[in-house]
Amino acid sequence: MQIPHLLTIVTIGPAVAAGVLGLIPGRYERLHRWLALLASVVLFVVSLFLWTGFNPDVAGFQLVDGPIAWIPQLGINYTLGMDGISLLLVLLTTLLIPVVILASWTSISERVKGFHISLLLLTTGMIGAFLALDLFLFYVFWELMLIPMYFIIGIWGGARRIYAAVKFFIYTMVGSVFMLVAILYLGFFHHQLTGVWSFAYADFLKTAPQLAMGSSILHSPQLLVFLAFALAFAIKVPMFPFHTWLPDAHVEAPTGGSIILAGVLLKLGTYGFLRFNRALFPAAWEACVPLILILAVIGILYGAWVAMVQPDMKKLVAYSSVSHLGFVMLGLAAGTIASTQGAVLQMVNHGLSTGALFLLVGVIYERRHTRLIADYGGIAKVVPIYTGLFLLVTLSSIGLPGLNGFVGEFLILAGSWEKYPAVVVLGALGIIFGAVYMLWMVQRVFWSPFAHEENRDLKDINLREVLAVLPLLVFIVWIGVHPTTFLSPMEAAVRLLLAR
Amino acid sequence: MSLSDFIPFVPEIFLAAAGLGILLAGITLGKKGVRTLIGSGVAALIVTAVLVWVFGRPQGGPQVILGGMLVLDNLAVFFKLIMIAASIIALIMSAGFLERSPYGGGEYTSLVLFATVGMMVMASGANLASLYVGLELMALSVYILVGYFKLEVKSNEAAVKYFVLGALSSGILVYGISLVYGTLGTLDLRGIHQALAGMAKLNWAAGLGIVLVGFGMLFKVAIVPFHVWTPDAYEGAPTPVTAFISVGPKAAAFAMFLRIFLGAFEPNIAAWRTVMWVAAAATMIFANTAALTQNNVKRMLAYSSIAHAGYALMGIVAGTAMGLWSVMLYMLIYTFMNLGAFGFVILLESRGYAGETIQDYAGLAKRHPAAAAGMLVFMLGLAGIPPTAGFMGKLYVFAAAVQAGYVGLTVIAVVMSAVSLFYYFRIVVQMYLHDGEEDEPAELIRDRWVEAMIFVCVAATLFIGVYPGPMVGWARAGISALGLG
């Protein structure tokens, strides 16, 4: 079955739902929750038609919606399109939204209406950014994500939420303003070459690689434009040394905010590297691969080491994100087909595993109002189901064969081996460290001697929370057991991208 | 010259006559008739807008009227309609404010109308003399408006500062004009253009004239280092007056700026553009940095308006057709955003005169969600975040600068836009992230008319942000005026 304008429906749908919520007075809190949940589940179901309507043999963009003239004077169009890479990431997004709403069911108790409106607007921004085929449109969606996330951290966050929100905001904004100049410059360059204004991705694929590469940075427009894009994305990923906003944002954000931040927002950085930096500026990319590899490896190891000494579970998971995203960047920089496929898969994996980890940490935080590892210990007997789920997610995160993380990391490392064996060796160390800090945390929280009497009455995970985490577990296992389901749709797209 | 030559000038004549009528009516009605007087002022402005549309539009190409004093073109129509809209919104916002004050409405309304007449002349002047007369009519009316609350020390102080510095800048401007006239032998903008284009080398007296006219104009649009009058004038003036002077006169000054520099002085663009480049960069850097530390919202918005003049100046630096219409569009968008933001400040002035600090905004989102959402839109717009119109305005100005090869200036502009977010968001942080329950919270007053105007501004800010096409088309129609198309 083919739905017309499916991409537009999936993109704009959440914003329409947000508008509907906006009309309902804020005192009907239950109604807001249920409507938002309904909207997000419907969105997920509708987004499954993307999957059924997708032809994996076609490498280019499919289900293209547009172009519709938006700002004709500058050749800016509304164009959405999807290939195998964006398909997976959009599905990850639509999967995570209901999870976030369920996870926030009781933990968000103030300004419920505003929270769900923010979340739905954020969804439109994220999906739009994955699907936009016009760089200007991409930028608008990119910016659209900023404000809702800022509010989610700043209003519903923890004690230092304002500091964290402002920091998140400034970092992201600094990155994106340079990207705006770069996009304008590309449009101008296209105009210079062809005499036509355009911001279409397809047009930039032809003209952007023609930007000159000079002897020094300042004399090479391609490198400058590349760096302007790279800065925006490196902050979002976040790559070392632009990562410092992340732990603050994660620790202060509410559980739902952390899930969406780790699950999807960070992926926009890596997605941007692949879609724009890699494809539009091949020469500059080639020149910067060593730098990206070095930063990726530093990110992997540094993130792991810092995670190891964190007393706070959430902060530990946050730093583990820095490490995991380092793997993704490594796979992208290595640039073989296997490593790139692994990187894209690992984006999805990280969204599932880390999303689930944040969710589970949130579950126990809601009961005890502490996330310090030292405040727990030996609670496996008190909360057996919770323990089992946590362990499963942990194993997925550290890459146990049979679960999703293994497939992604294996593809990345195996695919990079032929080109950069030394880097792979260092990166593989990161996997070991990852196992150490995750298992050590699990051991201290669940199995070390029972230390705190307050934990005696800890309630086990309830049905709603299980329902929230269950969809993630399904895909964690599915990807681990049968990754082909997810690798084959993106293969043609990855090949096409790397062939440029 | 026959009487029929005055037909295109009917809107201005009508508005001036209406201003005189309201002035007289104000004497008889006194304090009681504030709403009647303001209502008739608004009605007169609406009629004027219709008259501009009927009589003031050019038939075919640009039309020089009244012996070369004024020109009818799309640029003039565009700016006239912006200014009339700004005056209408500002007047309606003033009604409740004036009623709560001990002052009458007659002089107030008529001064706004006189200022509007002056601005309309500035928008369509074809001769340095008529432009200057328009400017002074506008400026003198505005000086009085700033000091209108005569029992308030701050209002008086602001008026005196504004007047002294304004008079000084007018003097500089006139001196520059006299040098231009002395060397080129004409005050006609087209004549100056031809004379300059015909000169192989600019002589020093004409050059000095251009520089002094430039300084005068930079003064009027408040560009660093000629901006110092702005924060004091904005802070001290009654808030509706601040709202008015931050948009109408600024748009008018930019219209005049465009006519003189992209029209008459265009042959020497290479000489003055570097100065403008430096001024624009300095303005964006200084104003945005200074705004960071302001605790008084009106002062902060004053620095913000200086910064916006800096962004708009980029279009003049670009000096292209796109530069021209991007400035026009910018002024249109800025008018709505800034009026809306000041409208919110008016609503907040429940605790006496102009005492609103940023802390007064704490927790407003909880108590007044709709109004706070409006203010959020204006802050996002002024900061230039999509999907608001402010983003579109900046986009075109930046695109014009990039197209003209000014990538460095654009980088400065975007970095300073990011900085500006910080202070705009101080208000948002207060409204949304603080409770405001610690100390006595400020309350918004109920004023249906101000709320309605805020709504109009929100709608315009969002509509132009999402669908800028028609407005861009309208602004672009204005470029034929200066022969840049």
JSON list of C-alpha atoms in Angstrom, two decimals, chain B residues 125-219:
[
{"chain": "B", "resi": 125, "resn": "GLY", "atom": "CA", "xyz": [12.34, 62.12, -0.90]},
{"chain": "B", "resi": 126, "resn": "ALA", "atom": "CA", "xyz": [14.19, 62.61, -4.19]},
{"chain": "B", "resi": 127, "resn": "ASN", "atom": "CA", "xyz": [16.17, 65.60, -3.04]},
{"chain": "B", "resi": 128, "resn": "LEU", "atom": "CA", "xyz": [18.47, 66.07, -0.07]},
{"chain": "B", "resi": 129, "resn": "ALA", "atom": "CA", "xyz": [16.46, 69.13, 0.99]},
{"chain": "B", "resi": 130, "resn": "SER", "atom": "CA", "xyz": [13.12, 67.34, 1.10]},
{"chain": "B", "resi": 131, "resn": "LEU", "atom": "CA", "xyz": [14.69, 64.34, 2.79]},
{"chain": "B", "resi": 132, "resn": "TYR", "atom": "CA", "xyz": [16.13, 66.63, 5.43]},
{"chain": "B", "resi": 133, "resn": "VAL", "atom": "CA", "xyz": [12.83, 68.41, 6.00]},
{"chain": "B", "resi": 134, "resn": "GLY", "atom": "CA", "xyz": [11.09, 65.08, 6.42]},
{"chain": "B", "resi": 135, "resn": "LEU", "atom": "CA", "xyz": [13.77, 63.93, 8.81]},
{"chain": "B", "resi": 136, "resn": "GLU", "atom": "CA", "xyz": [13.47, 67.03, 10.98]},
{"chain": "B", "resi": 137, "resn": "LEU", "atom": "CA", "xyz": [9.68, 66.87, 11.07]},
{"chain": "B", "resi": 138, "resn": "MET", "atom": "CA", "xyz": [9.94, 63.30, 12.25]},
{"chain": "B", "resi": 139, "resn": "ALA", "atom": "CA", "xyz": [12.77, 64.01, 14.68]},
{"chain": "B", "resi": 140, "resn": "LEU", "atom": "CA", "xyz": [11.20, 67.04, 16.36]},
{"chain": "B", "resi": 141, "resn": "SER", "atom": "CA", "xyz": [7.93, 65.22, 16.87]},
{"chain": "B", "resi": 142, "resn": "VAL", "atom": "CA", "xyz": [9.75, 62.28, 18.35]},
{"chain": "B", "resi": 143, "resn": "TYR", "atom": "CA", "xyz": [11.85, 64.41, 20.73]},
{"chain": "B", "resi": 144, "resn": "ILE", "atom": "CA", "xyz": [8.64, 65.76, 22.22]},
{"chain": "B", "resi": 145, "resn": "LEU", "atom": "CA", "xyz": [7.10, 62.30, 22.41]},
{"chain": "B", "resi": 146, "resn": "VAL", "atom": "CA", "xyz": [10.10, 60.98, 24.33]},
{"chain": "B", "resi": 147, "resn": "GLY", "atom": "CA", "xyz": [9.65, 63.79, 26.86]},
{"chain": "B", "resi": 148, "resn": "TYR", "atom": "CA", "xyz": [5.90, 63.53, 26.83]},
{"chain": "B", "resi": 149, "resn": "PHE", "atom": "CA", "xyz": [5.65, 62.39, 30.43]},
{"chain": "B", "resi": 150, "resn": "LYS", "atom": "CA", "xyz": [6.77, 65.78, 31.59]},
{"chain": "B", "resi": 151, "resn": "LEU", "atom": "CA", "xyz": [6.56, 65.09, 35.31]},
{"chain": "B", "resi": 152, "resn": "GLU", "atom": "CA", "xyz": [8.86, 62.10, 35.02]},
{"chain": "B", "resi": 153, "resn": "VAL", "atom": "CA", "xyz": [12.51, 62.96, 35.48]},
{"chain": "B", "resi": 154, "resn": "LYS", "atom": "CA", "xyz": [13.65, 60.06, 33.32]},
{"chain": "B", "resi": 155, "resn": "SER", "atom": "CA", "xyz": [11.40, 61.04, 30.46]},
{"chain": "B", "resi": 156, "resn": "ASN", "atom": "CA", "xyz": [12.74, 64.60, 30.56]},
{"chain": "B", "resi": 157, "resn": "GLU", "atom": "CA", "xyz": [16.33, 63.47, 30.76]},
{"chain": "B", "resi": 158, "resn": "ALA", "atom": "CA", "xyz": [15.85, 61.11, 27.84]},
{"chain": "B", "resi": 159, "resn": "ALA", "atom": "CA", "xyz": [14.25, 63.84, 25.75]},
{"chain": "B", "resi": 160, "resn": "VAL", "atom": "CA", "xyz": [17.05, 66.32, 26.42]},
{"chain": "B", "resi": 161, "resn": "LYS", "atom": "CA", "xyz": [19.77, 63.80, 25.63]},
{"chain": "B", "resi": 162, "resn": "TYR", "atom": "CA", "xyz": [17.99, 62.67, 22.53]},
{"chain": "B", "resi": 163, "resn": "PHE", "atom": "CA", "xyz": [17.39, 66.23, 21.41]},
{"chain": "B", "resi": 164, "resn": "VAL", "atom": "CA", "xyz": [20.95, 67.46, 21.97]},
{"chain": "B", "resi": 165, "resn": "LEU", "atom": "CA", "xyz": [22.54, 64.52, 20.23]},
{"chain": "B", "resi": 166, "resn": "GLY", "atom": "CA", "xyz": [19.90, 64.49, 17.53]},
{"chain": "B", "resi": 167, "resn": "ALA", "atom": "CA", "xyz": [20.42, 68.17, 16.84]},
{"chain": "B", "resi": 168, "resn": "LEU", "atom": "CA", "xyz": [24.15, 67.64, 16.68]},
{"chain": "B", "resi": 169, "resn": "SER", "atom": "CA", "xyz": [23.76, 64.82, 14.19]},
{"chain": "B", "resi": 170, "resn": "SER", "atom": "CA", "xyz": [21.36, 66.92, 12.12]},
{"chain": "B", "resi": 171, "resn": "GLY", "atom": "CA", "xyz": [23.97, 69.63, 12.08]},
{"chain": "B", "resi": 172, "resn": "ILE", "atom": "CA", "xyz": [26.60, 67.21, 10.83]},
{"chain": "B", "resi": 173, "resn": "LEU", "atom": "CA", "xyz": [24.16, 65.97, 8.22]},
{"chain": "B", "resi": 174, "resn": "VAL", "atom": "CA", "xyz": [23.32, 69.45, 6.99]},
{"chain": "B", "resi": 175, "resn": "TYR", "atom": "CA", "xyz": [26.96, 70.39, 6.85]},
{"chain": "B", "resi": 176, "resn": "GLY", "atom": "CA", "xyz": [27.64, 67.33, 4.75]},
{"chain": "B", "resi": 177, "resn": "ILE", "atom": "CA", "xyz": [24.72, 68.20, 2.50]},
{"chain": "B", "resi": 178, "resn": "SER", "atom": "CA", "xyz": [26.05, 71.73, 2.09]},
{"chain": "B", "resi": 179, "resn": "LEU", "atom": "CA", "xyz": [29.46, 70.41, 1.03]},
{"chain": "B", "resi": 180, "resn": "VAL", "atom": "CA", "xyz": [27.85, 68.05, -1.45]},
{"chain": "B", "resi": 181, "resn": "TYR", "atom": "CA", "xyz": [25.81, 70.93, -2.85]},
{"chain": "B", "resi": 182, "resn": "GLY", "atom": "CA", "xyz": [28.79, 73.23, -2.96]},
{"chain": "B", "resi": 183, "resn": "THR", "atom": "CA", "xyz": [30.92, 70.82, -4.94]},
{"chain": "B", "resi": 184, "resn": "LEU", "atom": "CA", "xyz": [28.34, 69.12, -7.13]},
{"chain": "B", "resi": 185, "resn": "GLY", "atom": "CA", "xyz": [25.92, 72.00, -7.57]},
{"chain": "B", "resi": 186, "resn": "THR", "atom": "CA", "xyz": [22.77, 70.01, -6.95]},
{"chain": "B", "resi": 187, "resn": "LEU", "atom": "CA", "xyz": [20.70, 68.52, -4.18]},
{"chain": "B", "resi": 188, "resn": "ASP", "atom": "CA", "xyz": [18.79, 66.22, -6.50]},
{"chain": "B", "resi": 189, "resn": "LEU", "atom": "CA", "xyz": [19.65, 62.57, -5.81]},
{"chain": "B", "resi": 190, "resn": "ARG", "atom": "CA", "xyz": [19.77, 61.64, -9.49]},
{"chain": "B", "resi": 191, "resn": "GLY", "atom": "CA", "xyz": [21.76, 64.76, -10.24]},
{"chain": "B", "resi": 192, "resn": "ILE", "atom": "CA", "xyz": [24.28, 63.86, -7.55]},
{"chain": "B", "resi": 193, "resn": "HIS", "atom": "CA", "xyz": [24.48, 60.35, -8.93]},
{"chain": "B", "resi": 194, "resn": "GLN", "atom": "CA", "xyz": [25.24, 61.68, -12.41]},
{"chain": "B", "resi": 195, "resn": "ALA", "atom": "CA", "xyz": [27.73, 64.22, -11.14]},
{"chain": "B", "resi": 196, "resn": "LEU", "atom": "CA", "xyz": [29.59, 61.64, -9.09]},
{"chain": "B", "resi": 197, "resn": "ALA", "atom": "CA", "xyz": [29.54, 59.11, -11.91]},
{"chain": "B", "resi": 198, "resn": "GLY", "atom": "CA", "xyz": [31.01, 61.74, -14.20]},
{"chain": "B", "resi": 199, "resn": "MET", "atom": "CA", "xyz": [33.86, 62.64, -11.88]},
{"chain": "B", "resi": 200, "resn": "ALA", "atom": "CA", "xyz": [37.10, 60.86, -12.63]},
{"chain": "B", "resi": 201, "resn": "LYS", "atom": "CA", "xyz": [38.41, 61.49, -9.15]},
{"chain": "B", "resi": 202, "resn": "LEU", "atom": "CA", "xyz": [36.42, 62.52, -6.12]},
{"chain": "B", "resi": 203, "resn": "ASN", "atom": "CA", "xyz": [37.54, 65.89, -4.83]},
{"chain": "B", "resi": 204, "resn": "TRP", "atom": "CA", "xyz": [38.12, 66.18, -1.12]},
{"chain": "B", "resi": 205, "resn": "ALA", "atom": "CA", "xyz": [35.23, 68.50, -0.37]},
{"chain": "B", "resi": 206, "resn": "ALA", "atom": "CA", "xyz": [32.69, 66.20, -1.97]},
{"chain": "B", "resi": 207, "resn": "GLY", "atom": "CA", "xyz": [34.35, 63.28, -0.22]},
{"chain": "B", "resi": 208, "resn": "LEU", "atom": "CA", "xyz": [34.07, 65.03, 3.12]},
{"chain": "B", "resi": 209, "resn": "GLY", "atom": "CA", "xyz": [30.45, 65.80, 2.33]},
{"chain": "B", "resi": 210, "resn": "ILE", "atom": "CA", "xyz": [29.73, 62.14, 1.71]},
{"chain": "B", "resi": 211, "resn": "VAL", "atom": "CA", "xyz": [31.51, 61.18, 4.92]},
{"chain": "B", "resi": 212, "resn": "LEU", "atom": "CA", "xyz": [29.55, 63.71, 6.97]},
{"chain": "B", "resi": 213, "resn": "VAL", "atom": "CA", "xyz": [26.23, 62.72, 5.44]},
{"chain": "B", "resi": 214, "resn": "GLY", "atom": "CA", "xyz": [27.20, 59.15, 6.24]},
{"chain": "B", "resi": 215, "resn": "PHE", "atom": "CA", "xyz": [27.95, 60.03, 9.85]},
{"chain": "B", "resi": 216, "resn": "GLY", "atom": "CA", "xyz": [24.62, 61.82, 10.11]},
{"chain": "B", "resi": 217, "resn": "MET", "atom": "CA", "xyz": [22.78, 58.82, 8.76]},
{"chain": "B", "resi": 218, "resn": "LEU", "atom": "CA", "xyz": [24.65, 56.40, 11.00]},
{"chain": "B", "resi": 219, "resn": "PHE", "atom": "CA", "xyz": [23.61, 58.61, 13.89]}
]
